[in-house]
């Protein structure tokens, strides 16, 4: 497949865990990523706010040449995807259905835990998607709002992170879950301490890989992105990937560098409320 442009977005650095899968599975595609760090966290926001934020970002990504959108945010996938699919022609894939299918596939006893933001849990999207595939599965959902601020602050393997995780996870372990969905794209950053607390008896499901696989099949089925050279070259690194943030550039650029192991080139700050403002990264 010739190079095209896939747009991804999240409230912050979490969606980079999905971008990593795009780089792995769709290396020929150029990525435009939007991290809405001026509005992170998304998890405590209302449906209206979440739809408005995602709408603005998708519209922006489309003007930047995105021809396929991957929601790299569970909260937006759970709350906004359905509404926005009706407003845009650009095809979109979210994390919930692929993540639910993957959890059902790997679960041995049909006792599936979900940790996610308050908005994702309130929307009930994972429970619904799992039950649709396998009505006999039991789903135990838990809102874990303290985790996103920890990850955004770079607190991954600290005693404080361990304490917060234990308080959230031990009740799920006691209930006897055999599988846990990491239902927020920030949480794979905490995979190591989560695995340590839950032990080997609980399988961890990060929906990112299954989601990008679903998007890849869709992209091929639709015959999309062939020979797309329409993207602007300004600000792109050697692979042409572009990272936009609505908040400060520095902390985000350093996570891109550390986590994706790639030089982000320019990270561009954009305020979608006003006229875009560009700064070097
Ligand atoms: N990473 C996002 C998610 O997957 C959003 C988390 C947040 O900002 O609260 O849900």
mmCIF file of C-alpha atoms and ligand atoms in Angstrom:
data_model
loop_
_atom_site.group_PDB
_atom_site.id
_atom_site.type_symbol
_atom_site.label_atom_id
_atom_site.label_comp_id
_atom_site.label_asym_id
_atom_site.label_seq_id
_atom_site.Cartn_x
_atom_site.Cartn_y
_atom_site.Cartn_z
ATOM 1 C CA UNK A 1 0.000 0.000 0.000
ATOM 2 C CA UNK A 2 1.347 3.418 -0.820
ATOM 3 C CA UNK A 3 1.657 6.031 1.883
ATOM 4 C CA UNK A 4 -1.500 7.605 3.165
ATOM 5 C CA UNK A 5 -2.461 9.509 6.270
ATOM 6 C CA UNK A 6 -4.028 8.076 9.405
ATOM 7 C CA UNK A 7 -5.261 10.534 12.026
ATOM 8 C CA UNK A 8 -5.185 9.516 15.695
ATOM 9 C CA UNK A 9 -6.230 11.457 18.765
ATOM 10 C CA UNK A 10 -6.362 11.204 22.527
ATOM 11 C CA UNK A 11 -6.551 13.545 25.504
ATOM 12 C CA UNK A 12 -2.771 13.281 25.900
ATOM 13 C CA UNK A 13 0.095 10.824 25.696
ATOM 14 C CA UNK A 14 -2.091 7.699 26.137
ATOM 15 C CA UNK A 15 -2.886 7.375 22.448
ATOM 16 C CA UNK A 16 0.807 7.016 21.694
ATOM 17 C CA UNK A 17 0.349 3.384 22.805
ATOM 18 C CA UNK A 18 -2.011 3.058 19.817
ATOM 19 C CA UNK A 19 0.302 5.050 17.515
ATOM 20 C CA UNK A 20 3.045 2.528 18.341
ATOM 21 C CA UNK A 21 0.820 -0.246 16.933
ATOM 22 C CA UNK A 22 0.146 1.802 13.784
ATOM 23 C CA UNK A 23 3.894 2.242 13.275
ATOM 24 C CA UNK A 24 4.321 -1.531 13.745
ATOM 25 C CA UNK A 25 1.424 -2.766 11.603
ATOM 26 C CA UNK A 26 1.038 0.020 9.056
ATOM 27 C CA UNK A 27 4.614 1.241 8.563
ATOM 28 C CA UNK A 28 3.796 2.661 5.146
ATOM 29 C CA UNK A 29 1.228 5.040 6.598
ATOM 30 C CA UNK A 30 1.942 8.537 7.715
ATOM 31 C CA UNK A 31 0.476 9.387 11.117
ATOM 32 C CA UNK A 32 -0.993 12.663 12.308
ATOM 33 C CA UNK A 33 -1.502 12.549 16.058
ATOM 34 C CA UNK A 34 -3.444 15.020 18.165
ATOM 35 C CA UNK A 35 -2.933 15.046 21.946
ATOM 36 C CA UNK A 36 -5.531 17.291 23.553
ATOM 37 C CA UNK A 37 -3.324 18.056 26.555
ATOM 38 C CA UNK A 38 -5.038 21.372 27.237
ATOM 39 C CA UNK A 39 -8.163 19.387 28.134
ATOM 40 C CA UNK A 40 -6.706 16.268 29.794
ATOM 41 C CA UNK A 41 -8.188 14.376 31.595
ATOM 42 C CA UNK A 42 -11.227 13.539 29.511
ATOM 43 C CA UNK A 43 -12.580 10.979 31.984
ATOM 44 C CA UNK A 44 -14.568 13.381 34.191
ATOM 45 C CA UNK A 45 -16.121 15.367 31.322
ATOM 46 C CA UNK A 46 -19.743 15.363 30.170
ATOM 47 C CA UNK A 47 -21.000 13.725 26.989
ATOM 48 C CA UNK A 48 -21.518 17.148 25.364
ATOM 49 C CA UNK A 49 -18.008 18.315 26.147
ATOM 50 C CA UNK A 50 -16.479 15.072 24.918
ATOM 51 C CA UNK A 51 -18.382 15.144 21.640
ATOM 52 C CA UNK A 52 -17.468 18.797 21.045
ATOM 53 C CA UNK A 53 -13.758 18.190 21.739
ATOM 54 C CA UNK A 54 -13.594 15.104 19.494
ATOM 55 C CA UNK A 55 -15.572 16.865 16.750
ATOM 56 C CA UNK A 56 -13.091 19.775 16.644
ATOM 57 C CA UNK A 57 -10.114 17.428 16.577
ATOM 58 C CA UNK A 58 -11.502 15.227 13.804
ATOM 59 C CA UNK A 59 -12.361 18.250 11.730
ATOM 60 C CA UNK A 60 -8.786 19.528 12.226
ATOM 61 C CA UNK A 61 -7.233 16.138 11.369
ATOM 62 C CA UNK A 62 -9.298 16.022 8.170
ATOM 63 C CA UNK A 63 -8.082 19.463 7.127
ATOM 64 C CA UNK A 64 -4.528 18.168 7.685
ATOM 65 C CA UNK A 65 -5.146 15.348 5.208
ATOM 66 C CA UNK A 66 -6.276 12.441 7.419
ATOM 67 C CA UNK A 67 -8.137 9.901 5.340
ATOM 68 C CA UNK A 68 -8.804 7.435 8.129
ATOM 69 C CA UNK A 69 -9.394 8.176 11.827
ATOM 70 C CA UNK A 70 -8.455 5.894 14.702
ATOM 71 C CA UNK A 71 -9.870 6.938 18.064
ATOM 72 C CA UNK A 72 -6.811 6.396 20.272
ATOM 73 C CA UNK A 73 -8.951 7.195 23.322
ATOM 74 C CA UNK A 74 -11.377 4.782 24.974
ATOM 75 C CA UNK A 75 -13.404 7.600 26.497
ATOM 76 C CA UNK A 76 -14.051 9.176 23.093
ATOM 77 C CA UNK A 77 -14.600 5.735 21.547
ATOM 78 C CA UNK A 78 -17.224 4.947 24.198
ATOM 79 C CA UNK A 79 -18.976 8.322 24.170
ATOM 80 C CA UNK A 80 -18.405 10.187 20.879
ATOM 81 C CA UNK A 81 -17.673 7.700 18.090
ATOM 82 C CA UNK A 82 -21.259 6.781 17.286
ATOM 83 C CA UNK A 83 -22.381 10.421 17.065
ATOM 84 C CA UNK A 84 -19.407 11.567 14.999
ATOM 85 C CA UNK A 85 -19.587 8.698 12.515
ATOM 86 C CA UNK A 86 -22.845 10.253 11.354
ATOM 87 C CA UNK A 87 -21.259 13.702 10.905
ATOM 88 C CA UNK A 88 -18.214 12.738 8.811
ATOM 89 C CA UNK A 89 -17.523 10.785 5.670
ATOM 90 C CA UNK A 90 -14.035 9.808 6.799
ATOM 91 C CA UNK A 91 -14.067 6.197 8.102
ATOM 92 C CA UNK A 92 -13.377 5.724 11.808
ATOM 93 C CA UNK A 93 -12.377 2.896 14.125
ATOM 94 C CA UNK A 94 -12.613 2.954 17.921
ATOM 95 C CA UNK A 95 -11.129 0.793 20.664
ATOM 96 C CA UNK A 96 -14.185 -0.719 22.352
ATOM 97 C CA UNK A 97 -15.412 -3.485 20.011
ATOM 98 C CA UNK A 98 -11.928 -4.776 19.089
ATOM 99 C CA UNK A 99 -10.888 -4.653 22.781
ATOM 100 C CA UNK A 100 -14.035 -6.467 23.907
ATOM 101 C CA UNK A 101 -13.588 -9.153 21.234
ATOM 102 C CA UNK A 102 -9.969 -9.682 22.232
ATOM 103 C CA UNK A 103 -10.923 -10.031 25.920
ATOM 104 C CA UNK A 104 -13.617 -12.604 25.124
ATOM 105 C CA UNK A 105 -11.097 -14.472 22.979
ATOM 106 C CA UNK A 106 -8.422 -14.759 25.693
ATOM 107 C CA UNK A 107 -10.685 -15.150 28.744
ATOM 108 C CA UNK A 108 -10.655 -18.651 30.188
ATOM 109 C CA UNK A 109 -13.450 -18.362 32.771
ATOM 110 C CA UNK A 110 -15.561 -15.533 31.295
ATOM 111 C CA UNK A 111 -14.866 -13.245 34.257
ATOM 112 C CA UNK A 112 -13.635 -10.029 32.662
ATOM 113 C CA UNK A 113 -12.556 -6.932 34.569
ATOM 114 C CA UNK A 114 -12.441 -3.492 32.952
ATOM 115 C CA UNK A 115 -10.528 -0.535 34.328
ATOM 116 C CA UNK A 116 -11.322 2.725 32.565
ATOM 117 C CA UNK A 117 -12.199 6.377 33.055
ATOM 118 C CA UNK A 118 -15.423 7.428 34.771
ATOM 119 C CA UNK A 119 -16.990 8.463 31.443
ATOM 120 C CA UNK A 120 -16.139 5.127 29.802
ATOM 121 C CA UNK A 121 -17.547 3.140 32.721
ATOM 122 C CA UNK A 122 -20.660 5.360 32.841
ATOM 123 C CA UNK A 123 -21.252 4.746 29.128
ATOM 124 C CA UNK A 124 -21.196 0.974 29.792
ATOM 125 C CA UNK A 125 -19.644 0.428 26.387
ATOM 126 C CA UNK A 126 -17.289 -2.433 27.239
ATOM 127 C CA UNK A 127 -19.902 -4.368 29.218
ATOM 128 C CA UNK A 128 -22.360 -4.002 26.341
ATOM 129 C CA UNK A 129 -19.854 -5.007 23.672
ATOM 130 C CA UNK A 130 -18.684 -8.056 25.664
ATOM 131 C CA UNK A 131 -22.237 -9.227 26.373
ATOM 132 C CA UNK A 132 -23.102 -8.853 22.709
ATOM 133 C CA UNK A 133 -20.322 -11.240 21.759
ATOM 134 C CA UNK A 134 -20.693 -13.587 24.712
ATOM 135 C CA UNK A 135 -23.818 -13.137 26.885
ATOM 136 C CA UNK A 136 -22.489 -15.568 29.517
ATOM 137 C CA UNK A 137 -19.448 -13.470 30.357
ATOM 138 C CA UNK A 138 -19.489 -11.562 33.617
ATOM 139 C CA UNK A 139 -18.093 -8.042 33.446
ATOM 140 C CA UNK A 140 -16.691 -6.144 36.438
ATOM 141 C CA UNK A 141 -16.052 -2.495 35.535
ATOM 142 C CA UNK A 142 -14.145 -0.091 37.735
ATOM 143 C CA UNK A 143 -13.529 3.612 37.184
ATOM 144 C CA UNK A 144 -9.905 4.418 37.986
ATOM 145 C CA UNK A 145 -9.670 8.218 37.663
ATOM 146 C CA UNK A 146 -6.371 8.637 39.513
ATOM 147 C CA UNK A 147 -4.363 6.769 36.870
ATOM 148 C CA UNK A 148 -4.357 9.280 33.974
ATOM 149 C CA UNK A 149 -2.870 12.125 36.083
ATOM 150 C CA UNK A 150 -0.164 9.708 37.282
ATOM 151 C CA UNK A 151 0.783 8.735 33.724
ATOM 152 C CA UNK A 152 0.662 12.307 32.420
ATOM 153 C CA UNK A 153 3.033 13.240 35.298
ATOM 154 C CA UNK A 154 5.374 10.385 34.303
ATOM 155 C CA UNK A 155 4.735 8.485 37.564
ATOM 156 C CA UNK A 156 4.844 4.918 36.342
ATOM 157 C CA UNK A 157 6.731 2.693 38.730
ATOM 158 C CA UNK A 158 6.741 4.792 41.881
ATOM 159 C CA UNK A 159 5.520 3.798 45.376
ATOM 160 C CA UNK A 160 2.632 6.248 44.950
ATOM 161 C CA UNK A 161 1.545 4.608 41.670
ATOM 162 C CA UNK A 162 1.835 1.186 43.315
ATOM 163 C CA UNK A 163 -0.413 2.273 46.220
ATOM 164 C CA UNK A 164 -3.083 3.729 43.930
ATOM 165 C CA UNK A 165 -3.026 0.646 41.698
ATOM 166 C CA UNK A 166 -3.284 -1.764 44.639
ATOM 167 C CA UNK A 167 -6.366 0.033 45.969
ATOM 168 C CA UNK A 168 -8.046 -0.255 42.551
ATOM 169 C CA UNK A 169 -6.923 -3.753 41.583
ATOM 170 C CA UNK A 170 -7.044 -5.831 44.739
ATOM 171 C CA UNK A 171 -10.888 -5.885 44.881
ATOM 172 C CA UNK A 172 -10.944 -7.064 41.237
ATOM 173 C CA UNK A 173 -8.427 -9.766 42.063
ATOM 174 C CA UNK A 174 -10.553 -10.886 45.019
ATOM 175 C CA UNK A 175 -13.669 -11.106 42.809
ATOM 176 C CA UNK A 176 -11.718 -13.633 40.726
ATOM 177 C CA UNK A 177 -11.371 -11.972 37.314
ATOM 178 C CA UNK A 178 -9.284 -13.999 34.854
ATOM 179 C CA UNK A 179 -8.860 -11.184 32.315
ATOM 180 C CA UNK A 180 -8.466 -7.426 32.685
ATOM 181 C CA UNK A 181 -9.062 -4.917 29.903
ATOM 182 C CA UNK A 182 -6.812 -1.879 30.126
ATOM 183 C CA UNK A 183 -9.734 0.305 29.052
ATOM 184 C CA UNK A 184 -7.836 3.571 28.768
ATOM 185 C CA UNK A 185 -4.907 4.106 26.442
ATOM 186 C CA UNK A 186 -2.853 5.649 29.257
ATOM 187 C CA UNK A 187 -2.887 2.397 31.232
ATOM 188 C CA UNK A 188 -0.477 0.291 29.128
ATOM 189 C CA UNK A 189 2.221 2.626 30.486
ATOM 190 C CA UNK A 190 1.390 1.041 33.886
ATOM 191 C CA UNK A 191 1.371 -2.512 32.562
ATOM 192 C CA UNK A 192 4.361 -3.681 34.586
ATOM 193 C CA UNK A 193 3.058 -2.734 38.043
ATOM 194 C CA UNK A 194 -0.463 -3.898 37.075
ATOM 195 C CA UNK A 195 0.875 -7.323 36.050
ATOM 196 C CA UNK A 196 2.922 -7.530 39.240
ATOM 197 C CA UNK A 197 -0.111 -6.794 41.451
ATOM 198 C CA UNK A 198 -2.535 -9.127 39.642
ATOM 199 C CA UNK A 199 -0.084 -11.985 39.118
ATOM 200 C CA UNK A 200 0.082 -14.487 36.285
ATOM 201 C CA UNK A 201 -3.493 -15.747 36.767
ATOM 202 C CA UNK A 202 -4.971 -12.632 35.141
ATOM 203 C CA UNK A 203 -4.466 -11.908 31.441
ATOM 204 C CA UNK A 204 -4.070 -8.255 30.520
ATOM 205 C CA UNK A 205 -5.750 -7.016 27.357
ATOM 206 C CA UNK A 206 -4.559 -3.814 25.732
ATOM 207 C CA UNK A 207 -7.129 -3.128 22.968
ATOM 208 C CA UNK A 208 -4.593 -1.186 20.840
ATOM 209 C CA UNK A 209 -3.265 -4.060 18.711
ATOM 210 C CA UNK A 210 -6.728 -5.504 17.975
ATOM 211 C CA UNK A 211 -7.981 -2.013 17.099
ATOM 212 C CA UNK A 212 -5.195 -1.241 14.647
ATOM 213 C CA UNK A 213 -5.658 -4.710 13.107
ATOM 214 C CA UNK A 214 -9.371 -3.910 12.602
ATOM 215 C CA UNK A 215 -8.477 -0.523 11.100
ATOM 216 C CA UNK A 216 -5.904 -2.136 8.813
ATOM 217 C CA UNK A 217 -8.461 -4.621 7.460
ATOM 218 C CA UNK A 218 -10.913 -1.804 6.940
ATOM 219 C CA UNK A 219 -8.343 0.362 5.166
ATOM 220 C CA UNK A 220 -7.537 -2.515 2.809
ATOM 221 C CA UNK A 221 -11.180 -3.425 2.283
ATOM 222 C CA UNK A 222 -12.065 0.164 1.415
ATOM 223 C CA UNK A 223 -8.991 0.486 -0.799
ATOM 224 C CA UNK A 224 -8.132 3.681 1.036
ATOM 225 C CA UNK A 225 -4.981 5.721 1.199
ATOM 226 C CA UNK A 226 -3.405 4.729 -2.094
ATOM 227 C CA UNK A 227 -0.735 7.131 -3.285
ATOM 228 C CA UNK A 228 -1.770 9.928 -0.947
ATOM 229 C CA UNK A 229 0.745 12.716 -1.301
ATOM 230 C CA UNK A 230 -1.585 15.493 -0.282
ATOM 231 C CA UNK A 231 -0.149 16.052 3.200
ATOM 232 C CA UNK A 232 1.782 19.215 3.991
ATOM 233 C CA UNK A 233 5.535 18.658 4.368
ATOM 234 C CA UNK A 234 6.147 21.491 6.824
ATOM 235 C CA UNK A 235 6.961 20.325 10.332
ATOM 236 C CA UNK A 236 7.133 16.648 9.417
ATOM 237 C CA UNK A 237 10.043 14.449 10.555
ATOM 238 C CA UNK A 238 11.782 12.090 8.125
ATOM 239 C CA UNK A 239 8.896 9.587 8.201
ATOM 240 C CA UNK A 240 6.473 12.465 7.811
ATOM 241 C CA UNK A 241 4.667 11.827 11.099
ATOM 242 C CA UNK A 242 3.241 14.908 12.746
ATOM 243 C CA UNK A 243 2.308 15.435 16.374
ATOM 244 C CA UNK A 244 -0.039 18.177 17.482
ATOM 245 C CA UNK A 245 -0.815 19.147 21.061
ATOM 246 C CA UNK A 246 -3.177 21.708 22.495
ATOM 247 C CA UNK A 247 -0.992 22.207 25.592
ATOM 248 C CA UNK A 248 2.763 22.752 26.077
ATOM 249 C CA UNK A 249 5.061 21.096 23.537
ATOM 250 C CA UNK A 250 8.046 20.103 25.724
ATOM 251 C CA UNK A 251 6.673 17.356 28.017
ATOM 252 C CA UNK A 252 4.775 15.723 25.156
ATOM 253 C CA UNK A 253 7.807 15.725 22.838
ATOM 254 C CA UNK A 254 9.911 14.049 25.495
ATOM 255 C CA UNK A 255 7.365 11.210 25.914
ATOM 256 C CA UNK A 256 7.324 10.722 22.113
ATOM 257 C CA UNK A 257 11.104 10.507 22.196
ATOM 258 C CA UNK A 258 11.232 8.125 25.174
ATOM 259 C CA UNK A 259 8.247 5.918 24.417
ATOM 260 C CA UNK A 260 8.231 5.702 20.623
ATOM 261 C CA UNK A 261 12.018 5.910 20.450
ATOM 262 C CA UNK A 262 11.728 8.323 17.566
ATOM 263 C CA UNK A 263 12.630 11.922 17.045
ATOM 264 C CA UNK A 264 9.296 13.704 16.784
ATOM 265 C CA UNK A 265 10.749 16.454 14.616
ATOM 266 C CA UNK A 266 8.432 19.325 15.228
ATOM 267 C CA UNK A 267 5.633 18.976 17.710
ATOM 268 C CA UNK A 268 3.152 21.670 16.889
ATOM 269 C CA UNK A 269 0.972 23.436 19.416
ATOM 270 C CA UNK A 270 -2.511 24.117 18.143
ATOM 271 C CA UNK A 271 -5.316 25.846 19.925
ATOM 272 C CA UNK A 272 -8.458 24.621 18.224
ATOM 273 C CA UNK A 273 -10.518 27.329 19.926
ATOM 274 C CA UNK A 274 -8.588 29.997 18.012
ATOM 275 C CA UNK A 275 -6.360 30.342 14.998
ATOM 276 C CA UNK A 276 -3.570 27.662 15.028
ATOM 277 C CA UNK A 277 -0.269 28.805 16.541
ATOM 278 C CA UNK A 278 2.937 26.937 15.623
ATOM 279 C CA UNK A 279 6.030 26.435 17.781
ATOM 280 C CA UNK A 280 9.145 24.341 17.311
ATOM 281 C CA UNK A 281 9.564 21.144 19.341
HETATM 282 N N1 LIG B 1 -6.579 7.944 27.219
HETATM 283 C C1 LIG B 1 -7.976 8.205 27.224
HETATM 284 C C2 LIG B 1 -8.790 6.955 27.276
HETATM 285 O O1 LIG B 1 -8.381 5.999 26.642
HETATM 286 C C3 LIG B 1 -8.453 9.395 28.020
HETATM 287 C C4 LIG B 1 -8.114 9.413 29.470
HETATM 288 C C5 LIG B 1 -8.464 10.738 30.127
HETATM 289 O O2 LIG B 1 -8.060 11.780 29.619
HETATM 290 O O3 LIG B 1 -9.171 10.723 31.147
HETATM 291 O O4 LIG B 1 -9.840 6.879 27.856
#
